[in-house]
CSV table of C-alpha atoms in Angstrom, one decimal:
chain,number,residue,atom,x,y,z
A,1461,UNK,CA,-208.9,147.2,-156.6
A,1462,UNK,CA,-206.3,144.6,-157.8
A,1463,UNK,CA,-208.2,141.4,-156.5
A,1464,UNK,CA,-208.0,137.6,-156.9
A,1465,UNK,CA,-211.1,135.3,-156.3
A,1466,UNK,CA,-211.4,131.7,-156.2
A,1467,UNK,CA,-214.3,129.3,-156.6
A,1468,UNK,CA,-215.9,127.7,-155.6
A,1469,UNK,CA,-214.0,127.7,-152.1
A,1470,UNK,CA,-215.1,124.4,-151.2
A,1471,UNK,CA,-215.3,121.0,-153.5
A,1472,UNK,CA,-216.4,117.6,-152.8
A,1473,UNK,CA,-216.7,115.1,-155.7
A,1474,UNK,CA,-217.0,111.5,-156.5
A,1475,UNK,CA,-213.6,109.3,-157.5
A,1476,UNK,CA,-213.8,109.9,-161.7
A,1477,UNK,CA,-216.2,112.7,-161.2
A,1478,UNK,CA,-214.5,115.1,-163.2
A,1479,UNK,CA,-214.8,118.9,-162.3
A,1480,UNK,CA,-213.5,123.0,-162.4
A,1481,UNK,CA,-211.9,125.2,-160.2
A,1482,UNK,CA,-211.8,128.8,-161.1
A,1483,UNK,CA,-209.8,132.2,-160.3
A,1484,UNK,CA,-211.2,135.1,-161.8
A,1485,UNK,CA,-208.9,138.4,-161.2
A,1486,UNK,CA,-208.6,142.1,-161.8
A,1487,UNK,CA,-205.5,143.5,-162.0
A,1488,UNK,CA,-204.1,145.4,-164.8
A,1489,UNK,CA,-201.1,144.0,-166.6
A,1490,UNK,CA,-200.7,140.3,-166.1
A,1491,UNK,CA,-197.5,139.0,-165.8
A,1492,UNK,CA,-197.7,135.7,-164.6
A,1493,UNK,CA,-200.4,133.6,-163.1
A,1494,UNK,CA,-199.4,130.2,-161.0
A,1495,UNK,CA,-201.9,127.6,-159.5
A,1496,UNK,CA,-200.4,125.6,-156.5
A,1497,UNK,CA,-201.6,123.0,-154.2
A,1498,UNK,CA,-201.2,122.9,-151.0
A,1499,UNK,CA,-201.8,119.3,-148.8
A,1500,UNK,CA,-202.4,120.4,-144.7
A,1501,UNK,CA,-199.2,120.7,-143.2
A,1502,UNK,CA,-197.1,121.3,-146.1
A,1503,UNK,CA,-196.3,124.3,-148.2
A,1504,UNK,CA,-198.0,125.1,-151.4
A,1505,UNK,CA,-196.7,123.0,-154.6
A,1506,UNK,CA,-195.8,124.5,-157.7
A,1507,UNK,CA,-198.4,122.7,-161.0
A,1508,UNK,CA,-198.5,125.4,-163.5
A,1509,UNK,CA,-197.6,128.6,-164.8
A,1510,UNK,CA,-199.7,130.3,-167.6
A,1511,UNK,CA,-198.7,133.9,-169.3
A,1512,UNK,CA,-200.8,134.8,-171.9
A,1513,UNK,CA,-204.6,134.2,-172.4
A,1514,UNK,CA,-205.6,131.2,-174.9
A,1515,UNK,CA,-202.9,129.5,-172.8
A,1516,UNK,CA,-202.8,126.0,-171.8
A,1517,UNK,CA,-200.8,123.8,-169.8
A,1518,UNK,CA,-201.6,119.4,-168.3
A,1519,UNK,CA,-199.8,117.3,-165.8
A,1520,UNK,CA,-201.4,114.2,-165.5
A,1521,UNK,CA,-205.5,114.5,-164.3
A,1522,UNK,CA,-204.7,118.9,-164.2
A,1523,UNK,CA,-205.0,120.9,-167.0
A,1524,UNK,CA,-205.0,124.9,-166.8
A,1525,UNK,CA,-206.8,127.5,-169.0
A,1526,UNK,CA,-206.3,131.0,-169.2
A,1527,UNK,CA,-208.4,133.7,-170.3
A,1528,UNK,CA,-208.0,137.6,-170.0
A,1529,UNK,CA,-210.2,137.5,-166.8
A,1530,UNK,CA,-210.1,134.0,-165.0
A,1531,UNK,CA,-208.2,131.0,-164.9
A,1532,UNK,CA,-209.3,127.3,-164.8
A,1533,UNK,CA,-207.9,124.3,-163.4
A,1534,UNK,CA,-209.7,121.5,-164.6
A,1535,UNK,CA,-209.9,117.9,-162.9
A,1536,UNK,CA,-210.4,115.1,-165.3
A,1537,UNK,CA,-211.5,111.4,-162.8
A,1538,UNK,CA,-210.3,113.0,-160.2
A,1539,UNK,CA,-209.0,110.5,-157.5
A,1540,UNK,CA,-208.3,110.5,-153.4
A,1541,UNK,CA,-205.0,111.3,-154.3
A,1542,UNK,CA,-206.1,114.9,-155.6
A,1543,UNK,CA,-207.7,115.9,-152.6
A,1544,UNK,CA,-206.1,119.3,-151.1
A,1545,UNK,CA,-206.1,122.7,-151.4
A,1546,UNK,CA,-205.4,124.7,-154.6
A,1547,UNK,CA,-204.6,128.3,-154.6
A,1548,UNK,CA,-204.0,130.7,-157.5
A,1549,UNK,CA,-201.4,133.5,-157.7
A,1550,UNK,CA,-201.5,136.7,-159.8
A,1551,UNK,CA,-198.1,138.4,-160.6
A,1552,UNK,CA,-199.1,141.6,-162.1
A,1553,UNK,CA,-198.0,145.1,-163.3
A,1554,UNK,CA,-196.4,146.8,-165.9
A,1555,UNK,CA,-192.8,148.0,-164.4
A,1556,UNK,CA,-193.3,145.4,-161.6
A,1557,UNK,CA,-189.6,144.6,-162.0
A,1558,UNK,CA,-188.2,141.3,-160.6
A,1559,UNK,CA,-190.5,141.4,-157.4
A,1560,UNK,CA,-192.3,138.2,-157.3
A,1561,UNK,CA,-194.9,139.9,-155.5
A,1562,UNK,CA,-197.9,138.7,-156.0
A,1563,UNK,CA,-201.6,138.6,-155.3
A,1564,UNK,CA,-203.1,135.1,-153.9
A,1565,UNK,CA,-206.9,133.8,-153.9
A,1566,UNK,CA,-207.9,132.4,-150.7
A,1567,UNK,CA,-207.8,128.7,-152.3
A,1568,UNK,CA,-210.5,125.9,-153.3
A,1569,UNK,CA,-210.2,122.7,-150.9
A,1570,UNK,CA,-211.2,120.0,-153.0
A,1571,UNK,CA,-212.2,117.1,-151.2
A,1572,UNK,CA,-212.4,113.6,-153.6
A,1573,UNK,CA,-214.4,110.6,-151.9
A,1574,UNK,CA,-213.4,106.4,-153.0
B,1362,UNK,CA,-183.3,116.7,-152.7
B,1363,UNK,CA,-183.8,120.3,-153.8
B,1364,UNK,CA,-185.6,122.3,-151.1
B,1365,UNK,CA,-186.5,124.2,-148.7
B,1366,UNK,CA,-185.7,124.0,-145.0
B,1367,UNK,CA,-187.4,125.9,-142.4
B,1368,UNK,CA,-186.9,125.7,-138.2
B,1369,UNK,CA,-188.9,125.8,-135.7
B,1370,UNK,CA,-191.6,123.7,-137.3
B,1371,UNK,CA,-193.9,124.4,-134.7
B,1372,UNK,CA,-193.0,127.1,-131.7
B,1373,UNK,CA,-195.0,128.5,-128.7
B,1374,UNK,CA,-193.6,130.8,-126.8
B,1375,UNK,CA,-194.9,134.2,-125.0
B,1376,UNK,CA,-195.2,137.9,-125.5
B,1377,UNK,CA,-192.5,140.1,-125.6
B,1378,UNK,CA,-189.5,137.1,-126.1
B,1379,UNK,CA,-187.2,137.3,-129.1
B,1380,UNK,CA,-187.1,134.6,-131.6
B,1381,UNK,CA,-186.0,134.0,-135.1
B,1382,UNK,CA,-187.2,131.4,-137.4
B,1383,UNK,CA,-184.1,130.0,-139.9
B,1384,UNK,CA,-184.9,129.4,-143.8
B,1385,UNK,CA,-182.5,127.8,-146.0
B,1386,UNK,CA,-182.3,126.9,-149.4
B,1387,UNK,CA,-180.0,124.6,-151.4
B,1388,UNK,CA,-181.5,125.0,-155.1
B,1389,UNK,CA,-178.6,128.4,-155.3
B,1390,UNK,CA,-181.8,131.0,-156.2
B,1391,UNK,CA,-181.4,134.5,-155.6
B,1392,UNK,CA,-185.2,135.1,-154.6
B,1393,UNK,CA,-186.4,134.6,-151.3
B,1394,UNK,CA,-189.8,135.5,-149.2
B,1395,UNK,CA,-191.5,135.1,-146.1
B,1396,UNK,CA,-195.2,134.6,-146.0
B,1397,UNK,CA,-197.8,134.3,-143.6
B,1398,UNK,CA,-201.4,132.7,-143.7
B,1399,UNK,CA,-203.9,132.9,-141.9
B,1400,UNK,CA,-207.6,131.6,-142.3
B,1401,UNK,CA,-210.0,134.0,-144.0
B,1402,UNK,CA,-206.4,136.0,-145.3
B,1403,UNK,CA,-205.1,133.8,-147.5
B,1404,UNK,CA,-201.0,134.3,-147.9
B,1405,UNK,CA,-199.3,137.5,-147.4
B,1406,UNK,CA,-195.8,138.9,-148.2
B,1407,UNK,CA,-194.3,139.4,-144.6
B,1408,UNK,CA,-190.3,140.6,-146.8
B,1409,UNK,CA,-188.8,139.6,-149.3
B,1410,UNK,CA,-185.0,139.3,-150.8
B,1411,UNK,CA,-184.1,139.6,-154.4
B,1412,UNK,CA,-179.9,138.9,-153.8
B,1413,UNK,CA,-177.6,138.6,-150.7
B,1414,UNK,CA,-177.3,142.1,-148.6
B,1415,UNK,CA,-180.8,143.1,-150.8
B,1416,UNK,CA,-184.2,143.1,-148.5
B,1417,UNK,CA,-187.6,145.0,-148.9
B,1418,UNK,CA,-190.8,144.9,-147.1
B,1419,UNK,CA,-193.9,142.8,-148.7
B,1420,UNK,CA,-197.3,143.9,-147.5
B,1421,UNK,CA,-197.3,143.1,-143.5
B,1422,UNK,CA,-193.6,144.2,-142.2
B,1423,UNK,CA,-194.8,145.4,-139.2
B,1424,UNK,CA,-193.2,143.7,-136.0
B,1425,UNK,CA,-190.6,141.9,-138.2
B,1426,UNK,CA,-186.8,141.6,-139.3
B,1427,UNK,CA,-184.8,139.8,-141.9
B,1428,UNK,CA,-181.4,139.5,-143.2
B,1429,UNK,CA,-180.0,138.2,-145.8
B,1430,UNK,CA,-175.8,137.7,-145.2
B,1431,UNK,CA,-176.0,134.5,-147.4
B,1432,UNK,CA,-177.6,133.4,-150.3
B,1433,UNK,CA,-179.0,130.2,-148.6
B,1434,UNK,CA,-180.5,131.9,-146.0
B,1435,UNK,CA,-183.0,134.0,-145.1
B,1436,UNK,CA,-183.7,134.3,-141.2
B,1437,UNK,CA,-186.9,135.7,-140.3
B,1438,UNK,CA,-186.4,137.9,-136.4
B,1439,UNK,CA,-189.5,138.7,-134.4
B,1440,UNK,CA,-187.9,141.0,-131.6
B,1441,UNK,CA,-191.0,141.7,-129.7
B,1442,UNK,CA,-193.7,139.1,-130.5
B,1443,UNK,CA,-197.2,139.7,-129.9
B,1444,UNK,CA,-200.4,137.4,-130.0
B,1445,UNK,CA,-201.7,138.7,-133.6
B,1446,UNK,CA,-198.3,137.3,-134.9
B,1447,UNK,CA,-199.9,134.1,-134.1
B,1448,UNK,CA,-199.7,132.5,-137.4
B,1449,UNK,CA,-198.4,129.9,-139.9
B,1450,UNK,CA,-195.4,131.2,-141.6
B,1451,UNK,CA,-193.9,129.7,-144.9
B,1452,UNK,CA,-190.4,130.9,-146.3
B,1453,UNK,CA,-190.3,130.6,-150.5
B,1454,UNK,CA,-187.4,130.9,-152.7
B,1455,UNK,CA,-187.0,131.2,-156.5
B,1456,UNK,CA,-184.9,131.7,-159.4
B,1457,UNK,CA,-184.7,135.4,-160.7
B,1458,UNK,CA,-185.7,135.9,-164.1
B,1459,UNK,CA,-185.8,138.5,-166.7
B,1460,UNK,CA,-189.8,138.6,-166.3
B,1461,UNK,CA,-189.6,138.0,-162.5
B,1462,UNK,CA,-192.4,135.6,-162.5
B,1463,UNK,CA,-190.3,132.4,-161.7
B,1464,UNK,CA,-192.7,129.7,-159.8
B,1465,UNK,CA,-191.2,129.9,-155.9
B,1466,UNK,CA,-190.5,126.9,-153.9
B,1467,UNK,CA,-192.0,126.6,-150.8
B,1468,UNK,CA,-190.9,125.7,-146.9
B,1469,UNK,CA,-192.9,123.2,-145.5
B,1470,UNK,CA,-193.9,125.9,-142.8
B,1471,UNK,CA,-193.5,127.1,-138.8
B,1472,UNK,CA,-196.6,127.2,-136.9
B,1473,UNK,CA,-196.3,129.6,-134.1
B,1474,UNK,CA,-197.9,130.0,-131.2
B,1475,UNK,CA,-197.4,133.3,-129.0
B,1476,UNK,CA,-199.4,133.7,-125.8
């Protein structure tokens, strides 16, 4: 079954202690995969896309990895700032056309304390 | 500002009582989606619109309507609401793309309530 899993699904860390999130998935024929973050009461924010694995991608404290069965998004001194909720998305499938269908994990709330 | 606009931001209203939740988009993007979330469930595809006059049905169509008569917009119609449509629902648009694996843009979201 075509499944996406994040972990852990809850996160609390220090201010500066640095940290990873991961999404490991199953689907056949990756396409695309997207992390987001989402703050409560807004809609999810786009950070990164990655296509291919060996792929990586950094904004600021966020950098992504991509291998050919999870994802990481890693937090370098985090600070209060990053605290919220990121999810990962899975576009798969060979002939999956222009759909942006795709398959979401459930999300890690990271929680960073001052 | 490039974004997305969605209205209600927060609705409760009762079984059985028409509504329709308005999306709009001013980035010009020929992708748009309607999403629901819900604890436990993560987000799921309610329909989705690849062009103007162009709709299909994501994953959890059941008990809704869309249109698509503009490119802007993309209305989302519950004709008959029920309690398990209880949910917070975010509209997305994006760019189309060769790959189809443009990043989408993201509503800010309608909470509704229906009792």
């Amino acid at each position: 079954e075509d499944q996406v899993t994040q972990s852990p699904e809850a996160l609390r860390l220090q201010e500066g202690e640095s940290s990873s999130l991961n999404c490991s998935y199953t689907v056949s024929g990756l396409r695309g995969l997207f992390w987001y973050r989402q703050d409560p009461g807004k809609g999810p924010e786009f950070l990164f896309t990655l296509y291919s694995a060996g792929e990586e991608k950094e904004k600021e404290r966020l950098k992504a990895t991509l291998t050919k069965k999870e994802s990481f998004l890693h937090i370098t001194a985090p600070k209060p700032e990053d605290s919220a909720t990121y999810l990962c998305a899975v576009q798969w499938g060979v002939n999956a056309g222009n759909n942006r269908k795709l398959i979401w994990g459930l999300g890690t709330s990271l929680a960073v304390n001052p | 500002e490039a974004q997305v606009t969605q209205n209600p931001r927060y609705l409760i209203t009762v079984t059985g009582k028409k509504l329709t939740v308005t999306c709009s988009q001013n980035m010009n993007h020929e992708y748009m989606s309607w999403y629901r979330q819900d604890p436990g469930l993560g987000l799921r595809q309610i329909y989705y619109s690849m062009n103007v006059e162009v709709t299909d049905k994501g994953d959890v169509p059941e008990g809704y309507k869309v249109s698509r008569k503009e490119k802007r917009n993309f209305p989302l119609i519950l004709e008959s609401p029920s309690p398990n449509q209880t949910s917070l629902y975010f509209c997305a648009s994006s760019l189309s793309g060769a790959k189809g694996n443009q990043p989408q843009h993201f509503g800010d979201g309608t909470r509704l309530s229906i009792l």
